[in-house]
mmCIF file of C-alpha atoms and ligand atoms in Angstrom:
data_model
loop_
_atom_site.group_PDB
_atom_site.id
_atom_site.type_symbol
_atom_site.label_atom_id
_atom_site.label_comp_id
_atom_site.label_asym_id
_atom_site.label_seq_id
_atom_site.Cartn_x
_atom_site.Cartn_y
_atom_site.Cartn_z
ATOM 1 C CA MET A 1 88.562 -123.971 106.303
ATOM 2 C CA GLU A 2 87.708 -124.105 102.189
ATOM 3 C CA THR A 3 88.489 -126.071 99.347
ATOM 4 C CA SER A 4 88.184 -124.340 95.821
ATOM 5 C CA ALA A 5 85.390 -125.274 93.460
ATOM 6 C CA ALA A 6 87.541 -128.063 91.964
ATOM 7 C CA GLY A 7 88.693 -129.551 94.899
ATOM 8 C CA ALA A 8 92.496 -128.028 95.298
ATOM 9 C CA PRO A 9 93.890 -128.229 98.826
ATOM 10 C CA HIS A 10 93.027 -125.056 100.747
ATOM 11 C CA LEU A 11 94.027 -122.451 98.572
ATOM 12 C CA VAL A 12 92.361 -119.963 101.375
ATOM 13 C CA LEU A 13 92.891 -120.948 104.965
ATOM 14 C CA VAL A 14 90.237 -119.455 107.516
ATOM 15 C CA SER A 15 90.250 -119.363 111.716
ATOM 16 C CA ARG A 16 87.987 -118.074 114.067
ATOM 17 C CA ARG A 17 89.119 -116.307 117.383
ATOM 18 C CA GLY A 18 86.275 -115.356 118.848
ATOM 19 C CA SER A 19 84.107 -112.494 116.540
ATOM 20 C CA ALA A 20 87.471 -112.027 114.325
ATOM 21 C CA ALA A 21 88.063 -114.478 111.573
ATOM 22 C CA PHE A 22 91.772 -114.833 109.886
ATOM 23 C CA VAL A 23 91.645 -115.255 106.344
ATOM 24 C CA THR A 24 95.202 -116.924 104.543
ATOM 25 C CA LEU A 25 95.868 -116.956 100.904
ATOM 26 C CA ASN A 26 97.334 -120.466 100.758
ATOM 27 C CA ARG A 27 99.908 -120.612 97.807
ATOM 28 C CA PRO A 28 103.169 -120.217 99.534
ATOM 29 C CA GLU A 29 104.517 -122.093 96.628
ATOM 30 C CA ALA A 30 103.926 -119.325 93.901
ATOM 31 C CA ALA A 31 104.195 -116.055 96.134
ATOM 32 C CA ASN A 32 100.216 -116.326 97.221
ATOM 33 C CA ALA A 33 99.810 -115.350 93.684
ATOM 34 C CA LEU A 34 96.352 -114.569 92.560
ATOM 35 C CA SER A 35 95.335 -117.433 90.074
ATOM 36 C CA ARG A 36 91.960 -117.325 89.241
ATOM 37 C CA ASP A 37 90.986 -120.285 91.689
ATOM 38 C CA LEU A 38 92.358 -118.625 94.225
ATOM 39 C CA VAL A 39 90.369 -115.421 93.561
ATOM 40 C CA ALA A 40 87.326 -117.409 93.299
ATOM 41 C CA THR A 41 87.876 -119.299 96.472
ATOM 42 C CA LEU A 42 88.442 -115.683 98.533
ATOM 43 C CA GLY A 43 85.286 -114.279 96.639
ATOM 44 C CA ARG A 44 83.199 -117.082 98.068
ATOM 45 C CA THR A 45 84.995 -116.796 101.448
ATOM 46 C CA PHE A 46 83.868 -113.036 101.988
ATOM 47 C CA ALA A 47 80.644 -113.764 100.327
ATOM 48 C CA ALA A 48 79.892 -116.730 103.096
ATOM 49 C CA PHE A 49 81.355 -113.954 105.574
ATOM 50 C CA ALA A 50 78.868 -111.398 104.683
ATOM 51 C CA ALA A 51 75.483 -113.932 104.574
ATOM 52 C CA GLU A 52 76.876 -114.929 107.712
ATOM 53 C CA ILE A 53 76.939 -110.965 109.197
ATOM 54 C CA ALA A 54 73.302 -111.015 107.108
ATOM 55 C CA SER A 55 71.456 -113.775 109.187
ATOM 56 C CA GLY A 56 72.843 -112.187 112.524
ATOM 57 C CA GLY A 57 76.348 -113.726 113.081
ATOM 58 C CA ASP A 58 78.557 -112.248 115.376
ATOM 59 C CA LEU A 59 81.596 -111.652 112.942
ATOM 60 C CA ARG A 60 83.217 -108.361 113.584
ATOM 61 C CA VAL A 61 86.395 -107.848 111.965
ATOM 62 C CA VAL A 62 88.739 -109.844 109.790
ATOM 63 C CA VAL A 63 92.178 -110.399 109.067
ATOM 64 C CA LEU A 64 93.916 -111.339 105.886
ATOM 65 C CA THR A 65 97.470 -112.312 105.479
ATOM 66 C CA GLY A 66 99.340 -114.393 103.303
ATOM 67 C CA ALA A 67 101.185 -117.996 104.119
ATOM 68 C CA GLY A 68 104.859 -118.414 104.408
ATOM 69 C CA GLU A 69 107.499 -115.490 105.048
ATOM 70 C CA LYS A 70 107.786 -114.633 101.678
ATOM 71 C CA ALA A 71 104.871 -112.740 100.689
ATOM 72 C CA PHE A 72 101.148 -111.512 101.483
ATOM 73 C CA CYS A 73 100.540 -111.878 97.409
ATOM 74 C CA ALA A 74 103.017 -111.206 94.451
ATOM 75 C CA GLY A 75 99.948 -110.424 92.568
ATOM 76 C CA ALA A 76 98.073 -111.625 89.275
ATOM 77 C CA ASP A 77 99.388 -115.508 88.261
ATOM 78 C CA LEU A 78 101.674 -114.476 85.602
ATOM 79 C CA LYS A 79 102.100 -117.912 84.427
ATOM 80 C CA GLU A 80 98.566 -118.916 84.112
ATOM 81 C CA ARG A 81 98.146 -115.540 82.756
ATOM 82 C CA ARG A 82 100.456 -116.580 79.695
ATOM 83 C CA THR A 83 97.846 -119.122 78.526
ATOM 84 C CA TRP A 84 95.146 -116.605 78.570
ATOM 85 C CA THR A 85 93.478 -115.274 75.446
ATOM 86 C CA LEU A 86 92.767 -111.283 75.710
ATOM 87 C CA ASP A 87 88.929 -112.349 76.318
ATOM 88 C CA ASP A 88 89.953 -114.387 79.099
ATOM 89 C CA THR A 89 92.011 -111.696 80.789
ATOM 90 C CA ARG A 90 89.114 -109.552 80.639
ATOM 91 C CA VAL A 91 87.000 -111.533 82.383
ATOM 92 C CA PHE A 92 89.720 -112.532 84.844
ATOM 93 C CA LEU A 93 90.179 -108.562 85.315
ATOM 94 C CA GLY A 94 86.097 -108.233 86.120
ATOM 95 C CA GLU A 95 86.418 -111.253 88.526
ATOM 96 C CA LEU A 96 89.547 -109.631 90.037
ATOM 97 C CA ASN A 97 88.006 -105.899 90.938
ATOM 98 C CA ALA A 98 84.906 -107.833 92.227
ATOM 99 C CA LEU A 99 86.967 -108.995 94.817
ATOM 100 C CA MET A 100 88.703 -105.941 95.543
ATOM 101 C CA ASP A 101 84.966 -104.379 95.465
ATOM 102 C CA GLY A 102 83.876 -107.031 97.407
ATOM 103 C CA VAL A 103 86.396 -106.641 100.125
ATOM 104 C CA ALA A 104 86.280 -102.688 100.235
ATOM 105 C CA ALA A 105 82.388 -102.887 100.672
ATOM 106 C CA PHE A 106 82.505 -105.956 103.302
ATOM 107 C CA PRO A 107 80.130 -104.717 106.053
ATOM 108 C CA ARG A 108 82.944 -105.084 108.519
ATOM 109 C CA PRO A 109 86.618 -103.419 109.205
ATOM 110 C CA VAL A 110 88.819 -106.067 107.088
ATOM 111 C CA ILE A 111 92.931 -105.691 108.151
ATOM 112 C CA ALA A 112 95.323 -106.634 105.913
ATOM 113 C CA ALA A 113 98.189 -108.354 107.882
ATOM 114 C CA ILE A 114 101.204 -107.539 105.214
ATOM 115 C CA ASN A 115 103.713 -110.367 106.383
ATOM 116 C CA GLY A 116 106.273 -109.691 102.773
ATOM 117 C CA LEU A 117 105.990 -108.769 99.589
ATOM 118 C CA ALA A 118 102.763 -107.286 98.298
ATOM 119 C CA LEU A 119 103.032 -106.704 94.649
ATOM 120 C CA GLY A 120 101.091 -105.665 91.996
ATOM 121 C CA GLY A 121 97.535 -107.070 92.641
ATOM 122 C CA GLY A 122 98.608 -108.024 95.799
ATOM 123 C CA PHE A 123 99.314 -104.752 96.975
ATOM 124 C CA GLU A 124 95.803 -103.559 95.507
ATOM 125 C CA LEU A 125 94.118 -106.561 97.529
ATOM 126 C CA ALA A 126 96.185 -104.717 100.676
ATOM 127 C CA LEU A 127 94.736 -101.391 99.669
ATOM 128 C CA ALA A 128 91.467 -102.364 99.254
ATOM 129 C CA CYS A 129 91.223 -103.211 103.203
ATOM 130 C CA ASP A 130 90.163 -100.715 105.514
ATOM 131 C CA LEU A 131 93.500 -100.904 107.847
ATOM 132 C CA ARG A 132 97.044 -102.122 106.694
ATOM 133 C CA ILE A 133 99.709 -103.540 109.729
ATOM 134 C CA ALA A 134 102.531 -104.809 108.031
ATOM 135 C CA ALA A 135 105.820 -106.795 109.235
ATOM 136 C CA ASP A 136 109.277 -104.762 109.398
ATOM 137 C CA THR A 137 110.212 -107.183 106.082
ATOM 138 C CA ALA A 138 107.674 -106.370 104.297
ATOM 139 C CA GLU A 139 107.902 -104.727 100.778
ATOM 140 C CA LEU A 140 105.157 -102.855 98.759
ATOM 141 C CA GLY A 141 105.015 -102.035 95.269
ATOM 142 C CA LEU A 142 103.345 -101.659 92.049
ATOM 143 C CA PRO A 143 105.904 -102.594 89.565
ATOM 144 C CA GLU A 144 102.897 -103.335 86.315
ATOM 145 C CA VAL A 145 104.535 -100.368 83.787
ATOM 146 C CA ARG A 146 107.766 -102.886 83.788
ATOM 147 C CA LEU A 147 105.589 -105.742 82.779
ATOM 148 C CA GLY A 148 104.384 -103.587 79.937
ATOM 149 C CA ILE A 149 101.003 -103.011 81.783
ATOM 150 C CA MET A 150 99.233 -100.808 84.388
ATOM 151 C CA PRO A 151 97.831 -101.559 87.851
ATOM 152 C CA GLY A 152 94.130 -102.852 86.851
ATOM 153 C CA ALA A 153 92.633 -103.430 90.356
ATOM 154 C CA GLY A 154 91.823 -100.421 91.877
ATOM 155 C CA GLY A 155 95.737 -99.782 92.797
ATOM 156 C CA THR A 156 95.393 -96.439 90.856
ATOM 157 C CA GLN A 157 92.914 -95.121 92.561
ATOM 158 C CA ARG A 158 92.855 -96.389 95.900
ATOM 159 C CA LEU A 159 96.302 -95.702 96.230
ATOM 160 C CA ALA A 160 95.852 -92.223 95.176
ATOM 161 C CA ARG A 161 92.861 -91.741 97.928
ATOM 162 C CA ILE A 162 94.714 -93.503 100.556
ATOM 163 C CA ALA A 163 98.279 -91.660 100.369
ATOM 164 C CA GLY A 164 98.071 -88.856 97.744
ATOM 165 C CA VAL A 165 98.408 -88.339 93.756
ATOM 166 C CA ALA A 166 101.847 -87.708 94.222
ATOM 167 C CA VAL A 167 102.609 -90.961 96.237
ATOM 168 C CA ALA A 168 100.810 -92.722 94.015
ATOM 169 C CA LYS A 169 102.121 -91.314 90.875
ATOM 170 C CA GLU A 170 106.153 -92.081 92.425
ATOM 171 C CA LEU A 171 105.186 -95.615 93.135
ATOM 172 C CA THR A 172 103.102 -96.752 89.823
ATOM 173 C CA LEU A 173 105.427 -94.864 87.727
ATOM 174 C CA THR A 174 108.720 -95.743 88.770
ATOM 175 C CA GLY A 175 107.190 -99.419 89.627
ATOM 176 C CA ARG A 176 109.285 -99.118 92.913
ATOM 177 C CA ARG A 177 109.217 -101.120 95.870
ATOM 178 C CA VAL A 178 108.796 -99.334 99.518
ATOM 179 C CA GLY A 179 109.869 -100.798 102.843
ATOM 180 C CA ALA A 180 107.216 -101.254 105.652
ATOM 181 C CA ALA A 181 108.770 -98.339 107.533
ATOM 182 C CA GLN A 182 108.536 -96.093 104.748
ATOM 183 C CA ALA A 183 105.262 -96.912 104.003
ATOM 184 C CA ARG A 184 103.963 -96.253 107.029
ATOM 185 C CA GLU A 185 105.614 -92.868 106.682
ATOM 186 C CA LEU A 186 103.889 -92.301 103.670
ATOM 187 C CA GLY A 187 100.583 -93.339 105.317
ATOM 188 C CA ILE A 188 100.081 -96.822 103.730
ATOM 189 C CA VAL A 189 100.235 -99.020 106.603
ATOM 190 C CA THR A 190 99.512 -97.717 109.988
ATOM 191 C CA GLU A 191 101.533 -99.981 112.175
ATOM 192 C CA VAL A 192 104.709 -102.086 111.584
ATOM 193 C CA ALA A 193 105.692 -104.987 113.569
ATOM 194 C CA ALA A 194 108.428 -107.328 113.628
ATOM 195 C CA ALA A 195 107.987 -110.217 111.555
ATOM 196 C CA GLY A 196 107.440 -112.732 114.119
ATOM 197 C CA ALA A 197 105.293 -110.571 116.113
ATOM 198 C CA LEU A 198 102.961 -109.473 112.947
ATOM 199 C CA GLY A 199 100.266 -112.336 114.030
ATOM 200 C CA GLU A 200 100.285 -111.179 117.173
ATOM 201 C CA ALA A 201 100.038 -107.227 116.028
ATOM 202 C CA SER A 202 97.192 -108.073 113.760
ATOM 203 C CA ALA A 203 95.205 -110.571 116.473
ATOM 204 C CA ARG A 204 95.465 -107.244 118.980
ATOM 205 C CA LEU A 205 94.274 -104.478 116.457
ATOM 206 C CA ALA A 206 91.728 -107.124 115.347
ATOM 207 C CA GLY A 207 90.602 -107.365 119.369
ATOM 208 C CA GLU A 208 90.339 -104.128 119.731
ATOM 209 C CA ILE A 209 87.953 -103.616 116.412
ATOM 210 C CA ALA A 210 86.127 -106.520 117.694
ATOM 211 C CA GLY A 211 85.480 -104.987 120.987
ATOM 212 C CA ALA A 212 83.333 -102.135 119.271
ATOM 213 C CA ALA A 213 79.357 -102.333 118.343
ATOM 214 C CA PRO A 214 79.276 -104.037 115.283
ATOM 215 C CA LEU A 215 76.372 -101.995 113.366
ATOM 216 C CA ALA A 216 78.355 -98.699 114.207
ATOM 217 C CA LEU A 217 81.879 -100.192 112.819
ATOM 218 C CA ALA A 218 79.689 -101.051 109.783
ATOM 219 C CA ALA A 219 77.932 -97.310 109.175
ATOM 220 C CA ALA A 220 81.186 -95.604 109.986
ATOM 221 C CA LYS A 221 83.274 -97.709 107.616
ATOM 222 C CA ARG A 222 80.055 -96.452 104.861
ATOM 223 C CA ALA A 223 80.173 -93.048 105.851
ATOM 224 C CA ILE A 224 84.173 -92.837 105.135
ATOM 225 C CA ASP A 225 83.986 -94.562 102.022
ATOM 226 C CA ALA A 226 80.672 -93.218 100.568
ATOM 227 C CA GLY A 227 81.709 -89.773 102.098
ATOM 228 C CA ALA A 228 85.351 -89.297 100.865
ATOM 229 C CA ALA A 229 85.367 -88.597 97.279
ATOM 230 C CA LYS A 230 82.130 -86.475 97.904
ATOM 231 C CA PRO A 231 82.755 -82.179 98.273
ATOM 232 C CA LEU A 232 82.051 -81.713 102.332
ATOM 233 C CA ALA A 233 78.502 -80.835 102.325
ATOM 234 C CA GLU A 234 77.774 -83.998 100.722
ATOM 235 C CA GLY A 235 80.113 -86.192 102.727
ATOM 236 C CA LEU A 236 78.330 -84.715 105.911
ATOM 237 C CA ALA A 237 75.125 -85.689 104.504
ATOM 238 C CA VAL A 238 76.264 -89.074 104.200
ATOM 239 C CA GLU A 239 77.410 -89.181 107.719
ATOM 240 C CA ARG A 240 74.151 -87.738 108.977
ATOM 241 C CA ALA A 241 72.309 -90.698 107.066
ATOM 242 C CA CYS A 242 74.042 -93.329 108.336
ATOM 243 C CA TYR A 243 74.156 -91.859 112.000
ATOM 244 C CA GLU A 244 70.724 -92.410 111.694
ATOM 245 C CA GLN A 245 71.200 -96.097 111.180
ATOM 246 C CA VAL A 246 72.728 -96.282 114.167
ATOM 247 C CA LEU A 247 70.602 -94.084 116.256
ATOM 248 C CA THR A 248 68.088 -96.805 116.531
ATOM 249 C CA THR A 249 70.156 -100.099 117.623
ATOM 250 C CA ASP A 250 69.982 -101.642 120.798
ATOM 251 C CA ASP A 251 73.523 -100.983 120.689
ATOM 252 C CA ARG A 252 73.626 -97.968 120.920
ATOM 253 C CA ASN A 253 71.405 -98.198 124.351
ATOM 254 C CA GLU A 254 73.534 -100.579 125.544
ATOM 255 C CA GLY A 255 76.461 -98.225 124.988
ATOM 256 C CA LEU A 256 74.718 -95.808 126.917
ATOM 257 C CA ASN A 257 73.863 -97.940 129.551
ATOM 258 C CA ALA A 258 76.668 -99.896 130.157
ATOM 259 C CA PHE A 259 79.157 -96.037 130.513
ATOM 260 C CA LEU A 260 76.119 -94.942 132.691
ATOM 261 C CA GLU A 261 76.699 -98.159 134.981
ATOM 262 C CA LYS A 262 80.089 -98.347 135.165
ATOM 263 C CA ARG A 263 81.027 -101.584 133.347
ATOM 264 C CA PRO A 264 81.900 -103.094 129.547
ATOM 265 C CA PRO A 265 79.274 -103.052 127.096
ATOM 266 C CA GLU A 266 77.895 -106.373 125.344
ATOM 267 C CA PHE A 267 77.046 -105.565 121.882
ATOM 268 C CA LYS A 268 74.611 -108.076 120.488
ATOM 269 C CA GLY A 269 74.860 -106.590 116.338
ATOM 270 C CA ARG A 270 71.197 -105.422 116.954
HETATM 271 N N1 CO8 B 301 102.692 -115.549 89.487
HETATM 272 C C1 CO8 B 301 102.933 -116.864 89.370
HETATM 273 N N2 CO8 B 301 103.581 -116.897 90.009
HETATM 274 C C2 CO8 B 301 104.420 -116.434 91.064
HETATM 275 C C3 CO8 B 301 104.806 -115.048 90.931
HETATM 276 C C4 CO8 B 301 103.433 -114.099 90.336
HETATM 277 N N3 CO8 B 301 102.825 -113.039 90.278
HETATM 278 N N4 CO8 B 301 105.203 -114.390 91.804
HETATM 279 C C5 CO8 B 301 105.957 -115.374 92.259
HETATM 280 N N5 CO8 B 301 105.432 -116.693 91.899
HETATM 281 C C6 CO8 B 301 106.163 -117.821 91.817
HETATM 282 C C7 CO8 B 301 107.733 -118.016 90.998
HETATM 283 O O1 CO8 B 301 107.724 -118.063 89.344
HETATM 284 C C8 CO8 B 301 108.251 -119.179 91.726
HETATM 285 O O2 CO8 B 301 107.637 -120.512 90.990
HETATM 286 P P1 CO8 B 301 109.141 -121.737 90.387
HETATM 287 O O3 CO8 B 301 109.477 -121.958 92.224
HETATM 288 O O4 CO8 B 301 107.727 -122.436 90.270
HETATM 289 O O5 CO8 B 301 109.797 -120.911 89.899
HETATM 290 C C9 CO8 B 301 107.673 -119.382 92.855
HETATM 291 O O6 CO8 B 301 106.740 -118.119 92.774
HETATM 292 C C10 CO8 B 301 108.799 -118.389 93.793
HETATM 293 O O7 CO8 B 301 109.250 -116.941 93.882
HETATM 294 P P2 CO8 B 301 110.696 -116.379 93.229
HETATM 295 O O8 CO8 B 301 111.350 -118.124 92.795
HETATM 296 O O9 CO8 B 301 110.825 -115.643 91.932
HETATM 297 O O10 CO8 B 301 111.087 -116.002 94.674
HETATM 298 P P3 CO8 B 301 111.802 -114.675 94.776
HETATM 299 O O11 CO8 B 301 112.182 -114.832 96.237
HETATM 300 O O12 CO8 B 301 113.216 -114.879 93.610
HETATM 301 O O13 CO8 B 301 111.052 -113.543 94.385
HETATM 302 C C11 CO8 B 301 108.951 -112.065 93.600
HETATM 303 C C12 CO8 B 301 109.664 -113.600 94.618
HETATM 304 C C13 CO8 B 301 110.114 -110.936 93.763
HETATM 305 C C14 CO8 B 301 107.927 -112.177 94.051
HETATM 306 C C15 CO8 B 301 108.847 -112.663 92.304
HETATM 307 O O14 CO8 B 301 109.018 -114.025 91.671
HETATM 308 C C16 CO8 B 301 108.273 -111.934 91.296
HETATM 309 O O15 CO8 B 301 109.061 -110.579 90.799
HETATM 310 N N6 CO8 B 301 107.064 -112.432 90.868
HETATM 311 C C17 CO8 B 301 106.353 -111.454 90.034
HETATM 312 C C18 CO8 B 301 105.458 -110.080 91.209
HETATM 313 C C19 CO8 B 301 105.060 -109.207 89.940
HETATM 314 O O16 CO8 B 301 105.386 -108.747 89.072
HETATM 315 N N7 CO8 B 301 103.536 -108.886 90.615
HETATM 316 C C20 CO8 B 301 102.954 -108.272 89.432
HETATM 317 C C21 CO8 B 301 101.746 -109.142 88.837
HETATM 318 S S1 CO8 B 301 101.160 -108.079 87.955
HETATM 319 C C22 CO8 B 301 99.327 -107.544 88.532
HETATM 320 O O17 CO8 B 301 99.487 -108.182 89.778
HETATM 321 C C23 CO8 B 301 98.437 -106.842 87.658
HETATM 322 C C24 CO8 B 301 96.904 -107.190 88.406
HETATM 323 C C25 CO8 B 301 96.125 -106.492 87.935
HETATM 324 C C26 CO8 B 301 95.477 -106.928 86.166
HETATM 325 C C27 CO8 B 301 95.567 -107.975 86.670
HETATM 326 C C28 CO8 B 301 94.955 -108.581 84.873
HETATM 327 C C29 CO8 B 301 94.529 -110.082 84.605
#
C-alpha cells in the first residue's frame, strides 16, 4: 500500500498475488478522478515496480482498477483544475502524459480492469494499458469536446491506433459513451465479465500472463509497440532486434528443456 507524499491516505492501493500486482485507484468519493496527488502517487507506484524489476524482482503483470462500483476513473479532477492557472494546467498535462507514457512503456504487461465509468483521462489511462477487460456495467467515453477541451492524455492517438481512426473520430467528436459490450465489438476491450466477477476474470487473465517468461513478455510488448507505427519492413527489423534479446536468456533454454522433459517451465526472468 502507498500513501501520497502529503500523507493523504492510500490514494493508490497495491496488493500482490504471486508475481502479479493489483493496483487500485482509491478516490471512490470522487469517482477516482485523477487529482495531481493521485497522478503523482500512481507514477511513483509504477516507478517502484520498474525499479523492482530492474533489480531482479519477479513482477510479471500489473492489473489496474478503480475502487467502488461507480467508476474506473472519471478523468482529470475537474474541481481541482478549476483553481489552476494556465501554467499550472500545462504542468499537470505534462505530468499526466508522463504517467500515461510510463504505463504504456512499463516493462511488463499492464491490464486495465474497467470496473465502471472510464471517462476522459480515465479512458486514456485504460488505453495506455496493454489489455482492457471490462465489467458489463462499464461505460467508456471521451467527453472532452463537451467540456470545451479535447483529449490531451493520449486519447486521440492511442484510441485511433487501437480501434482505428473512424472509431476514434466517432467517440471523440460526439463525446458519446459506449457500453462494455460495444467496446468489445469495437476492439477496445478484449473481454467483458459480469460486474461481480471482474476481479476473478482479471486475476485469471493476469495468471495466464504470469505463467509466461517475463523477458519474453517485455520483448514482445516492445516489439509490438515500437513496430506498430512503422512500415512493415522496419517493424520486422524491430521484431528481429527484440527476438535477439530473448535468444540469449536462460528462460529460453528453460522453455525448450521443459518442453522436451514434458514438465511446466520454471521461468526465472534471466
Ligand atoms: N473530477 C472531480 N470530481 C469528480 C469527477 C471529476 N472528473 N467526476 C466525478 N466527480 C465527483 C463528483 O463531483 C461527485 O462529488 P460530490 O459528491 O462531492 O459532488 C462525486 O464524484 C460523484 O459524482 P456524481 O455525484 O456526479 O455521480 P454521478 O453518478 O451522478 O455521475 C459521473 C458520475 C458521470 C462520473 C459524473 O460525475 C461526471 O460526468 N463527471 C465528469 C466526468 C468527465 O467529464 N471527465 C472528463 C474530465 S476531462 C479529462 O479527463 C481530460 C484529461 C486530459 C486533459 C488534462 C488537462 C489538465
